Amino acid sequence: MVCIILLKPFNKTAQVRRGTLLHEAARLAGIDLHLPCGGQGRCGRCAVILEDGSQARRRSTLRLSQADLLAGYALACQTVVEGDIVAHIPPQERVERRLTTDKTAVGIELPLVYDPGHEQPLRALPLRLPPPTLDDNTDDLARLQRELARQHGIQELQVDLPVLRRLGRTLREAEWVVTAVVEMIPLSPPGPIGANLSPPGPPILGGVSGRGASSPQDWGVRGADWKRGAGGSARLIDVHPSDHFSLWGIAIDIGTTSNVVYLLDLQTGRVVGQAADYNAQLARGEDIISRIIYASKDNGLAELQALVVGTLNRLIERVCRRQRVDPMEIVKVTVAGNTTMLHLFAGLPPAWIRLTPYIPAANQIPAFTASQVGLNVHPQATVDCLPGVASYVGADITAGAVSSGLATTDKLTLFVDVGTNGEMVLGNRDWLVACACSAGPAFEGAGVEHGMRATEGAIEEVWIHSATFEPTVRVIGGGKPHGLCGSGLIALLAELFVTGVIDKAGNLRHDLGTPRVRRGAHGDEYVVAWAEETATGRDIVLTRVDIDNLMRAKAAIYAGFSVLAQSVGIALADVEQVLIGGAFGQYLNVEKAVQIGLLPDMPWERFQFLGNTSVRGAAMALLSQVVRRQMAEVARKMTYLELSMDNRFHEEFMSAMFLPHTEVERFPRVHELSGR
Amino acid sequence: MVCIILLKPFNKTAQVRRGTLLHEAARLAGIDLHLPCGGQGRCGRCAVILEDGSQARRRSTLRLSQADLLAGYALACQTVVEGDIVAHIPPQERVERRLTTDKTAVGIELPLVYDPGHEQPLRALPLRLPPPTLDDNTDDLARLQRELARQHGIQELQVDLPVLRRLGRTLREAEWVVTAVVEMIPLSPPGPIGANLSPPGPPILGGVSGRGASSPQDWGVRGADWKRGAGGSARLIDVHPSDHFSLWGIAIDIGTTSNVVYLLDLQTGRVVGQAADYNAQLARGEDIISRIIYASKDNGLAELQALVVGTLNRLIERVCRRQRVDPMEIVKVTVAGNTTMLHLFAGLPPAWIRLTPYIPAANQIPAFTASQVGLNVHPQATVDCLPGVASYVGADITAGAVSSGLATTDKLTLFVDVGTNGEMVLGNRDWLVACACSAGPAFEGAGVEHGMRATEGAIEEVWIHSATFEPTVRVIGGGKPHGLCGSGLIALLAELFVTGVIDKAGNLRHDLGTPRVRRGAHGDEYVVAWAEETATGRDIVLTRVDIDNLMRAKAAIYAGFSVLAQSVGIALADVEQVLIGGAFGQYLNVEKAVQIGLLPDMPWERFQFLGNTSVRGAAMALLSQVVRRQMAEVARKMTYLELSMDNRFHEEFMSAMFLPHTEVERFPRVHELSGR
């Protein structure tokens, strides 16, 4: 039975089969609804108003009040179409499509001395072939192989059918003067790699799980002892009908929230452009767990795969258009991202990442071609997903460990990338130990009453007057505030604590004589902005529940630091530098992060903010096989601590559920400040 | 503009765009018209009657008489749709879909001692994996690799995305007890191969073209020095959720006319079933040149590719159903066929095969997976197209040279495969020289007034009474005759000659007092069967024009033999054995073939009919990497003589345009018989 769905105010329609979910019907009508919880009916964000809903069956109304139900509200993800339906979609529930600003690439420098002839396997080889005659009637492929051997020393050539299908026409149209684009493959088996990286191995740790054998899937990247023109094996990417061909590469970071693309000139090694946008999968779940659940639905994996590839293709198209680069000249792609994001990108089911004992399909996904996932670059371009370590310590961390310098430094270093999860690595060039803490999405503005992502209208910085308890705020974009983003929440929590509005357990004090501390619908709250000052016309508040969520998030991350340090028998104070990666770190106020006990209390000069270390690592791996092998080596030797069953972690977490910490001596400078 | 085409008597319709050709419209309506000339308007076989043809534009009417035009006839391949059309399709123009009989496989023996452990690269490896725990949380792929290394010594494993996508589910559903199906890849580079085959190389020949370097694309088949369980590299084809998995293979011969499929048990090396059918491409052209022309049309290549894969899939489905084999257990496919057929199968444009200097895209097409061409076996099964030598000496000849024993014999041997082209090889284990002669399709019943393929109703044998000149005929199937097939034409020509009805130049004698020799519409003719004796109700005759066509065909083939012998400085009489492959040879009467000068005059015991040597070679290559390397070596060392510009060939051809030959001393026994 076909049912007709009319969606107002757009007056768009869809014809769907009985039994379809309303959000799916909306998608078919061209309207993407926001499903932050992945369509599980938990978040209540996809509520629509049924104007004619007699043929709609509500599967779950858990998130709707009696008043909502009487007003006709239904959750689109929980509403089954049983006949014709007329629904009204409130504007705020449509997916926000605000673009993050694309910065110019000027000034992006990679910590790498680029040597294209030695470290970079892509080659554009000019080739003049003698045209065939009755006396030299070798076939097209053998002629190409013969001349690549004679003119460029390539002894063995791998050719895929799609390339061979075009070869004859190209050779003749170009009148036998062409450019062969090849990716060199090292001849020798993997030897001891990364000699300057490996020595002693990680310290032996009680209760630390071994990772087993590393993946030997470093396809085409091992023992790179081929030299320019010195022969060897190669994979033919294409034959181009001209004696000139530019070689471009794309480095990608697939974040749960944001995707970033760098365009690189493989001949100079320079980053010539970048573009960033939200991951379109956001409409199917804001956090990793929601996405994994969505992927297990019928066609859910294919849908999520298409969404992220769609985002990446838009970014590639945009960066290419700006730089006037033909996407067909992009012949190599490297991809970093957390393990779940790489699974969804490659179309690998992520189901077992979520279930104990948390097993990915592959930490090192074998290389594939762009055409296999639908990436709009050269269809034969190699797509190299960088190696990860475990389900919750992915290729973004491996890439970050290399691009941040952690993997090559002598200094005892803590590297941390705070997103929905806090992922962290402690170590130096000799050993590395990593863990991931489920911090929850509070620092990304989710799970907090007035939380939001760090886009226009977000309060990103807060100061509170120590006598009047009146706040001053800074809003992204300068207009009226809509809510609070992660850095704003941290700043607010810190200011509330150091001004004494809240105590070390997070309780609000009512004896301060300010109307900003009050009892709200859900308990105590602090008013950051009055209704008349906000863009929403409602008070922006931080509730006691929000404070608990933030404290749990910061406690999880600090507990991770502590367990890492304990596991190798050092004190956090011994850490010589703290490298902070990820978008979050870019806007973080260290002082305030230390004040709430999120970051350890140490001299500020030890902290460095590095921005997106993941995409930078992907760019370095794109340019250099030596770096790429370093990453494989780092992934192999990084010891992973699984915290979910670790008693020490639980104890450390409980101790960290105070501001800044139960043991105030760990935060001497904060103690001095707040102890007045 | 959309035009509606109504096709009677089926009353099927198609909606097509203005400008579509009528045969294409018919195809869209589900009616396949026969296009023996490939849609060039040359053969006149796709004529239809336009009942309402005011909106049809006839592009060419070359093959239609004035009377035909007045009766409304038009060639479907030359009629452009310019509006709504009603057409009537005469029943005889629909494609004949008669199946050749599938023989049982009992008695098919391959000349091969089968050693699966040593020569055969497919393995079904039973594997018990320890389930993952928090302490052993290696990812699924690395766990599989680790256990394949531990339990089976496989050090390196290539895994494609589609296999990895299923891995996690299979491992868990099977509770970690599985069978890994792998294809072993030899570790060592190609050494000197086929030591028992190679020695001196071909004799040096004036005017013989070198083939250039052989293709190094013997992917996964070289230097096969891996041993069972002794490690090495492998490609993962699948992981099967059981501790038992059968390994099956398919060997294919793609002929221009017929396709043949053998099903082999890779564990025993036995051929367990076979199936054969006409190549569905026949509807788009009966000979190679017509197909090449059709392939150059819009979408023509894709259409031909789909047609042959459709035929092969029906054959595979049929042979699997009979043997109760799951097609998903077919994990390897080898394919022989002429160069054009392999191009069309792999989707490679064959255009330059037809144009001087006759260059294929590849004589050795790189291996690909079944999913890349749509073959309905395991999608990851390797499809290995066997190596050919040149545009007109293809993999069918290489396969035949090995399976017939030519490549390993000490005897001076002539191997010949007569189809639309006559392809022949002269040599022994030390050297091989090959050529192809364009015989034309006369021996396949085309280009002859009453010619037909060797199916039911074809006259396959003829005897003529030497006094009355009355014929006796044998008809395939035993009913009334429809026409003459190749062997019938050869027998008829020979009988006409030895009874003196025609002279050595092919002229009919009118002074014999028989009404069977008469003057017809197109010159002199001999009546083989009177109208009342035939299935068509028309006299079946052999015309002077037919005789010329047959003499040109036999002259081309005999001239090929002569030039081959000359090129190496021997006499044809020195040939110790003549091996005849191909379907044609199966029904040939040697005595009569010698009488017309098609085959050289030598003792009959030197002739051996081997049937389909091509598919048998494909089956041997499927079972043995040693045989597969022999074929690569044979293809490499076979010297190809291009005859199209060869003066000797032209002279030999002119000398052979008599019965049996200008130089009667070359046919002493025929001379004795006819010289009375």
Short mmCIF file of N, CA, C and O in Angstrom, two decimals, chain A residues 132-135 137-142 145 156-157 159 161 164-165 168-169 172 209-213 215-217 222 346-349 352 357-364 366 368 372 640 642 645, chain B residues 132-135 137-142 145 156-157 159 161 164-165 168-169 172 209-213 215-217 222 346-349 352 357-366 368 372 640 642 645:
data_model
loop_
_atom_site.label_atom_id
_atom_site.label_comp_id
_atom_site.label_asym_id
_atom_site.label_seq_id
_atom_site.Cartn_x
_atom_site.Cartn_y
_atom_site.Cartn_z
N PRO A 132 52.79 1.18 -33.31
CA PRO A 132 52.90 -0.20 -33.79
C PRO A 132 52.96 -0.26 -35.32
O PRO A 132 52.41 0.59 -36.01
N THR A 133 53.67 -1.26 -35.81
CA THR A 133 53.73 -1.54 -37.24
C THR A 133 53.54 -3.05 -37.41
O THR A 133 53.48 -3.79 -36.43
N LEU A 134 53.48 -3.49 -38.67
CA LEU A 134 53.35 -4.93 -38.90
C LEU A 134 54.58 -5.67 -38.38
O LEU A 134 54.50 -6.84 -38.00
N ASP A 135 55.71 -4.99 -38.34
CA ASP A 135 56.92 -5.63 -37.83
C ASP A 135 57.08 -5.50 -36.32
O ASP A 135 57.88 -6.20 -35.72
N ASN A 137 54.31 -5.49 -33.82
CA ASN A 137 52.87 -5.53 -33.58
C ASN A 137 52.51 -6.00 -32.17
O ASN A 137 51.44 -6.56 -31.94
N THR A 138 53.41 -5.76 -31.24
CA THR A 138 53.11 -6.04 -29.83
C THR A 138 51.82 -5.33 -29.42
O THR A 138 51.54 -4.24 -29.91
N ASP A 139 51.08 -5.95 -28.53
CA ASP A 139 49.82 -5.35 -28.10
C ASP A 139 50.06 -4.08 -27.28
O ASP A 139 51.18 -3.81 -26.84
N ASP A 140 49.00 -3.31 -27.08
CA ASP A 140 49.12 -2.00 -26.42
C ASP A 140 49.71 -2.12 -25.02
O ASP A 140 50.60 -1.35 -24.64
N LEU A 141 49.21 -3.07 -24.25
CA LEU A 141 49.68 -3.20 -22.87
C LEU A 141 51.15 -3.61 -22.82
O LEU A 141 51.95 -3.02 -22.09
N ALA A 142 51.52 -4.59 -23.63
CA ALA A 142 52.91 -5.06 -23.62
C ALA A 142 53.85 -3.95 -24.12
O ALA A 142 54.98 -3.82 -23.64
N GLN A 145 54.30 -1.63 -21.26
CA GLN A 145 55.20 -2.25 -20.28
C GLN A 145 56.64 -2.23 -20.76
O GLN A 145 57.57 -1.93 -20.01
N GLU A 156 57.84 -4.42 -13.46
CA GLU A 156 56.57 -5.11 -13.34
C GLU A 156 55.48 -4.07 -13.11
O GLU A 156 55.64 -3.14 -12.33
N LEU A 157 54.38 -4.25 -13.85
CA LEU A 157 53.32 -3.24 -13.82
C LEU A 157 52.00 -3.93 -13.53
O LEU A 157 51.60 -4.85 -14.23
N VAL A 159 48.05 -3.68 -13.65
CA VAL A 159 47.08 -2.89 -14.40
C VAL A 159 45.68 -3.43 -14.12
O VAL A 159 45.45 -4.64 -14.22
N LEU A 161 41.52 -3.61 -14.90
CA LEU A 161 40.68 -3.59 -16.11
C LEU A 161 40.21 -2.18 -16.51
O LEU A 161 40.28 -1.85 -17.69
N LEU A 164 42.93 -0.50 -18.40
CA LEU A 164 43.21 -1.17 -19.68
C LEU A 164 42.12 -0.88 -20.70
O LEU A 164 42.39 -0.78 -21.90
N ARG A 165 40.89 -0.72 -20.22
CA ARG A 165 39.77 -0.46 -21.14
C ARG A 165 39.93 0.87 -21.87
O ARG A 165 39.45 1.03 -22.97
N GLY A 168 43.87 1.82 -25.16
CA GLY A 168 44.02 1.87 -26.62
C GLY A 168 43.62 3.22 -27.19
O GLY A 168 44.34 3.81 -28.02
N ARG A 169 42.50 3.74 -26.74
CA ARG A 169 42.03 5.02 -27.26
C ARG A 169 42.99 6.14 -26.86
O ARG A 169 43.35 6.99 -27.68
N ARG A 172 46.24 6.22 -28.90
CA ARG A 172 46.08 6.67 -30.29
C ARG A 172 45.68 8.13 -30.36
O ARG A 172 46.17 8.87 -31.21
N SER A 209 46.51 -4.83 28.30
CA SER A 209 46.24 -5.85 27.30
C SER A 209 47.19 -5.71 26.13
O SER A 209 47.44 -4.61 25.65
N GLY A 210 47.71 -6.83 25.67
CA GLY A 210 48.52 -6.80 24.46
C GLY A 210 47.63 -6.63 23.26
O GLY A 210 46.46 -7.00 23.27
N ARG A 211 48.15 -6.05 22.22
CA ARG A 211 47.33 -5.81 21.04
C ARG A 211 47.42 -6.95 20.03
O ARG A 211 46.78 -6.93 19.02
N GLY A 212 48.23 -7.94 20.30
CA GLY A 212 48.40 -9.00 19.30
C GLY A 212 49.24 -8.49 18.16
O GLY A 212 49.78 -7.37 18.19
N ALA A 213 49.31 -9.30 17.11
CA ALA A 213 50.13 -8.94 15.96
C ALA A 213 49.56 -7.71 15.27
O ALA A 213 48.36 -7.54 15.19
N SER A 215 48.83 -5.45 11.97
CA SER A 215 48.39 -5.83 10.63
C SER A 215 49.53 -5.75 9.64
O SER A 215 50.27 -4.77 9.62
N PRO A 216 49.71 -6.75 8.82
CA PRO A 216 50.74 -6.64 7.78
C PRO A 216 50.20 -6.00 6.51
O PRO A 216 50.72 -6.22 5.44
N GLN A 217 49.16 -5.21 6.62
CA GLN A 217 48.49 -4.68 5.43
C GLN A 217 49.04 -3.34 4.97
O GLN A 217 48.33 -2.55 4.37
N ARG A 222 55.90 -0.58 2.34
CA ARG A 222 56.93 -1.09 3.23
C ARG A 222 58.29 -1.16 2.58
O ARG A 222 58.43 -1.36 1.38
N ALA A 346 34.58 3.23 4.98
CA ALA A 346 34.92 2.09 4.12
C ALA A 346 33.75 1.11 3.98
O ALA A 346 33.87 0.11 3.28
N GLY A 347 32.64 1.39 4.67
CA GLY A 347 31.50 0.49 4.58
C GLY A 347 31.67 -0.79 5.39
O GLY A 347 31.05 -1.81 5.10
N LEU A 348 32.50 -0.73 6.42
CA LEU A 348 32.70 -1.90 7.29
C LEU A 348 31.73 -1.82 8.46
O LEU A 348 31.63 -0.77 9.10
N PRO A 349 31.06 -2.91 8.79
CA PRO A 349 30.10 -2.84 9.91
C PRO A 349 30.81 -2.56 11.22
O PRO A 349 31.75 -3.27 11.58
N TRP A 352 30.63 -4.37 16.35
CA TRP A 352 31.33 -4.98 17.49
C TRP A 352 32.30 -4.02 18.18
O TRP A 352 32.92 -4.37 19.16
N PRO A 357 34.17 -7.45 23.86
CA PRO A 357 35.41 -6.73 24.20
C PRO A 357 35.84 -5.67 23.17
O PRO A 357 37.04 -5.41 23.07
N TYR A 358 34.88 -5.05 22.48
CA TYR A 358 35.18 -3.85 21.66
C TYR A 358 36.17 -4.13 20.52
O TYR A 358 37.31 -3.67 20.53
N ILE A 359 35.72 -4.89 19.54
CA ILE A 359 36.60 -5.35 18.47
C ILE A 359 36.23 -4.70 17.13
O ILE A 359 35.12 -4.87 16.64
N PRO A 360 37.15 -3.98 16.54
CA PRO A 360 36.91 -3.44 15.18
C PRO A 360 37.11 -4.55 14.13
O PRO A 360 37.74 -5.57 14.41
N ALA A 361 36.55 -4.34 12.95
CA ALA A 361 36.83 -5.25 11.84
C ALA A 361 38.31 -5.21 11.52
O ALA A 361 38.95 -6.24 11.31
N ALA A 362 38.88 -4.00 11.48
CA ALA A 362 40.31 -3.87 11.20
C ALA A 362 40.81 -2.54 11.73
O ALA A 362 40.17 -1.51 11.53
N ASN A 363 41.91 -2.58 12.45
CA ASN A 363 42.57 -1.33 12.83
C ASN A 363 43.36 -0.78 11.65
O ASN A 363 43.55 0.42 11.54
N GLN A 364 43.84 -1.67 10.79
CA GLN A 364 44.49 -1.25 9.56
C GLN A 364 43.64 -1.77 8.40
O GLN A 364 43.70 -2.94 8.05
N PRO A 366 42.81 -2.48 4.73
CA PRO A 366 43.65 -2.58 3.53
C PRO A 366 43.33 -1.45 2.55
O PRO A 366 42.18 -0.99 2.48
N PHE A 368 42.38 0.59 -0.72
CA PHE A 368 41.43 0.30 -1.79
C PHE A 368 41.46 1.46 -2.77
O PHE A 368 42.20 2.43 -2.57
N GLN A 372 35.94 2.36 -5.22
CA GLN A 372 35.27 1.38 -4.36
C GLN A 372 34.40 2.02 -3.28
O GLN A 372 33.55 1.36 -2.72
N TYR A 640 47.79 -0.27 24.43
CA TYR A 640 46.45 0.26 24.65
C TYR A 640 45.92 -0.21 25.99
O TYR A 640 45.94 -1.40 26.29
N GLU A 642 42.71 -0.67 28.16
CA GLU A 642 41.25 -0.68 28.11
C GLU A 642 40.74 -0.30 29.49
O GLU A 642 40.96 -1.03 30.46
N MET A 645 37.06 -1.71 32.25
CA MET A 645 37.00 -2.68 33.34
C MET A 645 38.13 -2.45 34.35
O MET A 645 38.46 -3.35 35.11
N PRO B 132 37.80 -13.24 20.78
CA PRO B 132 38.46 -12.08 21.40
C PRO B 132 38.02 -11.89 22.84
O PRO B 132 36.89 -12.23 23.21
N THR B 133 38.92 -11.38 23.65
CA THR B 133 38.62 -11.04 25.04
C THR B 133 39.22 -9.67 25.29
O THR B 133 39.93 -9.13 24.45
N LEU B 134 38.99 -9.13 26.48
CA LEU B 134 39.58 -7.83 26.80
C LEU B 134 41.10 -7.93 26.82
O LEU B 134 41.80 -6.96 26.56
N ASP B 135 41.62 -9.11 27.11
CA ASP B 135 43.07 -9.27 27.13
C ASP B 135 43.65 -9.62 25.76
O ASP B 135 44.84 -9.52 25.54
N ASN B 137 42.39 -8.41 22.44
CA ASN B 137 41.37 -7.64 21.73
C ASN B 137 41.84 -7.20 20.35
O ASN B 137 41.39 -6.18 19.83
N THR B 138 42.73 -7.98 19.76
CA THR B 138 43.13 -7.74 18.37
C THR B 138 41.89 -7.67 17.48
O THR B 138 40.92 -8.37 17.73
N ASP B 139 41.97 -6.84 16.44
CA ASP B 139 40.82 -6.72 15.55
C ASP B 139 40.61 -8.00 14.74
O ASP B 139 41.47 -8.88 14.71
N ASP B 140 39.45 -8.10 14.11
CA ASP B 140 39.07 -9.33 13.40
C ASP B 140 40.07 -9.71 12.32
O ASP B 140 40.47 -10.87 12.19
N LEU B 141 40.47 -8.73 11.52
CA LEU B 141 41.37 -9.02 10.41
C LEU B 141 42.74 -9.48 10.91
O LEU B 141 43.29 -10.47 10.44
N ALA B 142 43.27 -8.76 11.90
CA ALA B 142 44.59 -9.13 12.42
C ALA B 142 44.54 -10.49 13.10
O ALA B 142 45.50 -11.27 13.05
N GLN B 145 44.64 -13.02 10.34
CA GLN B 145 46.01 -13.07 9.80
C GLN B 145 46.94 -13.82 10.75
O GLN B 145 47.74 -14.65 10.34
N GLU B 156 51.56 -13.40 4.60
CA GLU B 156 51.00 -12.13 4.11
C GLU B 156 49.68 -12.43 3.44
O GLU B 156 49.57 -13.38 2.67
N LEU B 157 48.68 -11.61 3.74
CA LEU B 157 47.34 -11.89 3.24
C LEU B 157 46.77 -10.63 2.58
O LEU B 157 46.72 -9.57 3.19
N VAL B 159 43.59 -8.70 1.30
CA VAL B 159 42.15 -8.76 1.58
C VAL B 159 41.46 -7.59 0.89
O VAL B 159 41.89 -6.44 1.04
N LEU B 161 38.09 -5.12 0.18
CA LEU B 161 37.02 -4.56 1.02
C LEU B 161 35.77 -5.44 1.10
O LEU B 161 35.23 -5.63 2.19
N LEU B 164 36.29 -8.12 3.62
CA LEU B 164 36.42 -7.57 4.97
C LEU B 164 35.06 -7.12 5.52
O LEU B 164 34.79 -7.22 6.71
N ARG B 165 34.20 -6.63 4.62
CA ARG B 165 32.89 -6.16 5.07
C ARG B 165 32.05 -7.29 5.66
O ARG B 165 31.19 -7.04 6.50
N GLY B 168 33.41 -9.83 10.00
CA GLY B 168 33.01 -9.79 11.40
C GLY B 168 31.78 -10.66 11.66
O GLY B 168 31.74 -11.44 12.62
N ARG B 169 30.79 -10.54 10.78
CA ARG B 169 29.56 -11.31 10.97
C ARG B 169 29.83 -12.81 10.82
O ARG B 169 29.37 -13.62 11.64
N ARG B 172 31.58 -14.39 13.84
CA ARG B 172 30.74 -14.54 15.04
C ARG B 172 29.62 -15.54 14.83
O ARG B 172 29.31 -16.33 15.71
N SER B 209 57.61 -11.28 -38.06
CA SER B 209 57.60 -10.18 -37.10
C SER B 209 57.81 -10.71 -35.69
O SER B 209 57.24 -11.72 -35.31
N GLY B 210 58.64 -10.02 -34.94
CA GLY B 210 58.82 -10.36 -33.54
C GLY B 210 57.61 -9.90 -32.75
O GLY B 210 56.95 -8.94 -33.13
N ARG B 211 57.33 -10.57 -31.66
CA ARG B 211 56.17 -10.19 -30.87
C ARG B 211 56.52 -9.20 -29.76
O ARG B 211 55.63 -8.75 -29.05
N GLY B 212 57.77 -8.84 -29.63
CA GLY B 212 58.13 -7.95 -28.54
C GLY B 212 58.09 -8.70 -27.23
O GLY B 212 57.94 -9.92 -27.20
N ALA B 213 58.19 -7.95 -26.16
CA ALA B 213 58.24 -8.57 -24.84
C ALA B 213 56.91 -9.23 -24.53
O ALA B 213 55.85 -8.73 -24.88
N SER B 215 53.98 -10.38 -21.95
CA SER B 215 53.38 -9.67 -20.83
C SER B 215 53.87 -10.23 -19.51
O SER B 215 53.90 -11.44 -19.32
N PRO B 216 54.24 -9.38 -18.58
CA PRO B 216 54.63 -9.90 -17.27
C PRO B 216 53.42 -10.04 -16.34
O PRO B 216 53.55 -10.03 -15.14
N GLN B 217 52.24 -10.15 -16.92
CA GLN B 217 51.04 -10.11 -16.09
C GLN B 217 50.57 -11.47 -15.61
O GLN B 217 49.40 -11.68 -15.39
N ARG B 222 53.38 -17.26 -11.11
CA ARG B 222 54.74 -17.48 -11.55
C ARG B 222 55.62 -18.09 -10.48
O ARG B 222 55.42 -17.87 -9.30
N ALA B 346 36.00 -9.20 -21.48
CA ALA B 346 36.58 -8.34 -20.43
C ALA B 346 36.16 -6.88 -20.60
O ALA B 346 36.54 -6.03 -19.80
N GLY B 347 35.38 -6.58 -21.65
CA GLY B 347 34.96 -5.20 -21.86
C GLY B 347 36.06 -4.31 -22.44
O GLY B 347 36.02 -3.10 -22.28
N LEU B 348 37.04 -4.92 -23.10
CA LEU B 348 38.12 -4.14 -23.71
C LEU B 348 37.73 -3.81 -25.15
O LEU B 348 37.31 -4.70 -25.90
N PRO B 349 37.90 -2.57 -25.59
CA PRO B 349 37.52 -2.23 -26.97
C PRO B 349 38.38 -2.99 -27.98
O PRO B 349 39.61 -2.93 -27.90
N TRP B 352 40.98 -1.91 -32.63
CA TRP B 352 42.25 -1.90 -33.37
C TRP B 352 42.72 -3.29 -33.79
O TRP B 352 43.73 -3.43 -34.46
N PRO B 357 47.95 -2.02 -38.09
CA PRO B 357 48.63 -3.32 -38.06
C PRO B 357 48.05 -4.33 -37.06
O PRO B 357 48.80 -5.19 -36.59
N TYR B 358 46.74 -4.27 -36.81
CA TYR B 358 46.04 -5.34 -36.05
C TYR B 358 46.56 -5.51 -34.63
O TYR B 358 47.20 -6.51 -34.30
N ILE B 359 46.27 -4.54 -33.78
CA ILE B 359 46.84 -4.52 -32.43
C ILE B 359 45.75 -4.73 -31.37
O ILE B 359 44.82 -3.94 -31.27
N PRO B 360 45.86 -5.77 -30.57
CA PRO B 360 44.92 -5.93 -29.45
C PRO B 360 45.29 -5.01 -28.29
O PRO B 360 46.42 -4.52 -28.22
N ALA B 361 44.33 -4.78 -27.41
CA ALA B 361 44.66 -4.04 -26.18
C ALA B 361 45.67 -4.85 -25.37
O ALA B 361 46.63 -4.29 -24.85
N ALA B 362 45.44 -6.16 -25.27
CA ALA B 362 46.36 -7.01 -24.52
C ALA B 362 46.22 -8.45 -25.00
O ALA B 362 45.10 -8.95 -25.12
N ASN B 363 47.34 -9.08 -25.28
CA ASN B 363 47.31 -10.51 -25.53
C ASN B 363 47.22 -11.28 -24.22
O ASN B 363 46.70 -12.38 -24.18
N GLN B 364 47.75 -10.70 -23.18
CA GLN B 364 47.60 -11.28 -21.84
C GLN B 364 46.85 -10.27 -21.00
O GLN B 364 47.42 -9.28 -20.53
N ILE B 365 45.56 -10.51 -20.85
CA ILE B 365 44.72 -9.61 -20.06
C ILE B 365 45.03 -9.88 -18.58
O ILE B 365 45.04 -11.03 -18.15
N PRO B 366 45.30 -8.83 -17.78
CA PRO B 366 45.59 -9.07 -16.36
C PRO B 366 44.40 -9.75 -15.67
O PRO B 366 43.25 -9.52 -16.05
N PHE B 368 41.44 -10.60 -13.17
CA PHE B 368 40.49 -9.73 -12.47
C PHE B 368 39.55 -10.62 -11.65
O PHE B 368 39.67 -11.85 -11.70
N GLN B 372 33.98 -8.15 -11.39
CA GLN B 372 34.29 -7.05 -12.32
C GLN B 372 33.66 -7.23 -13.69
O GLN B 372 33.56 -6.27 -14.45
N TYR B 640 54.78 -15.41 -34.65
CA TYR B 640 53.54 -15.15 -35.38
C TYR B 640 53.86 -14.60 -36.76
O TYR B 640 54.62 -13.65 -36.90
N GLU B 642 52.38 -12.68 -39.82
CA GLU B 642 51.25 -11.88 -40.27
C GLU B 642 51.15 -12.06 -41.79
O GLU B 642 52.04 -11.66 -42.54
N MET B 645 50.02 -9.17 -45.48
CA MET B 645 50.87 -8.43 -46.40
C MET B 645 51.97 -9.33 -46.97
O MET B 645 52.98 -8.83 -47.48
#
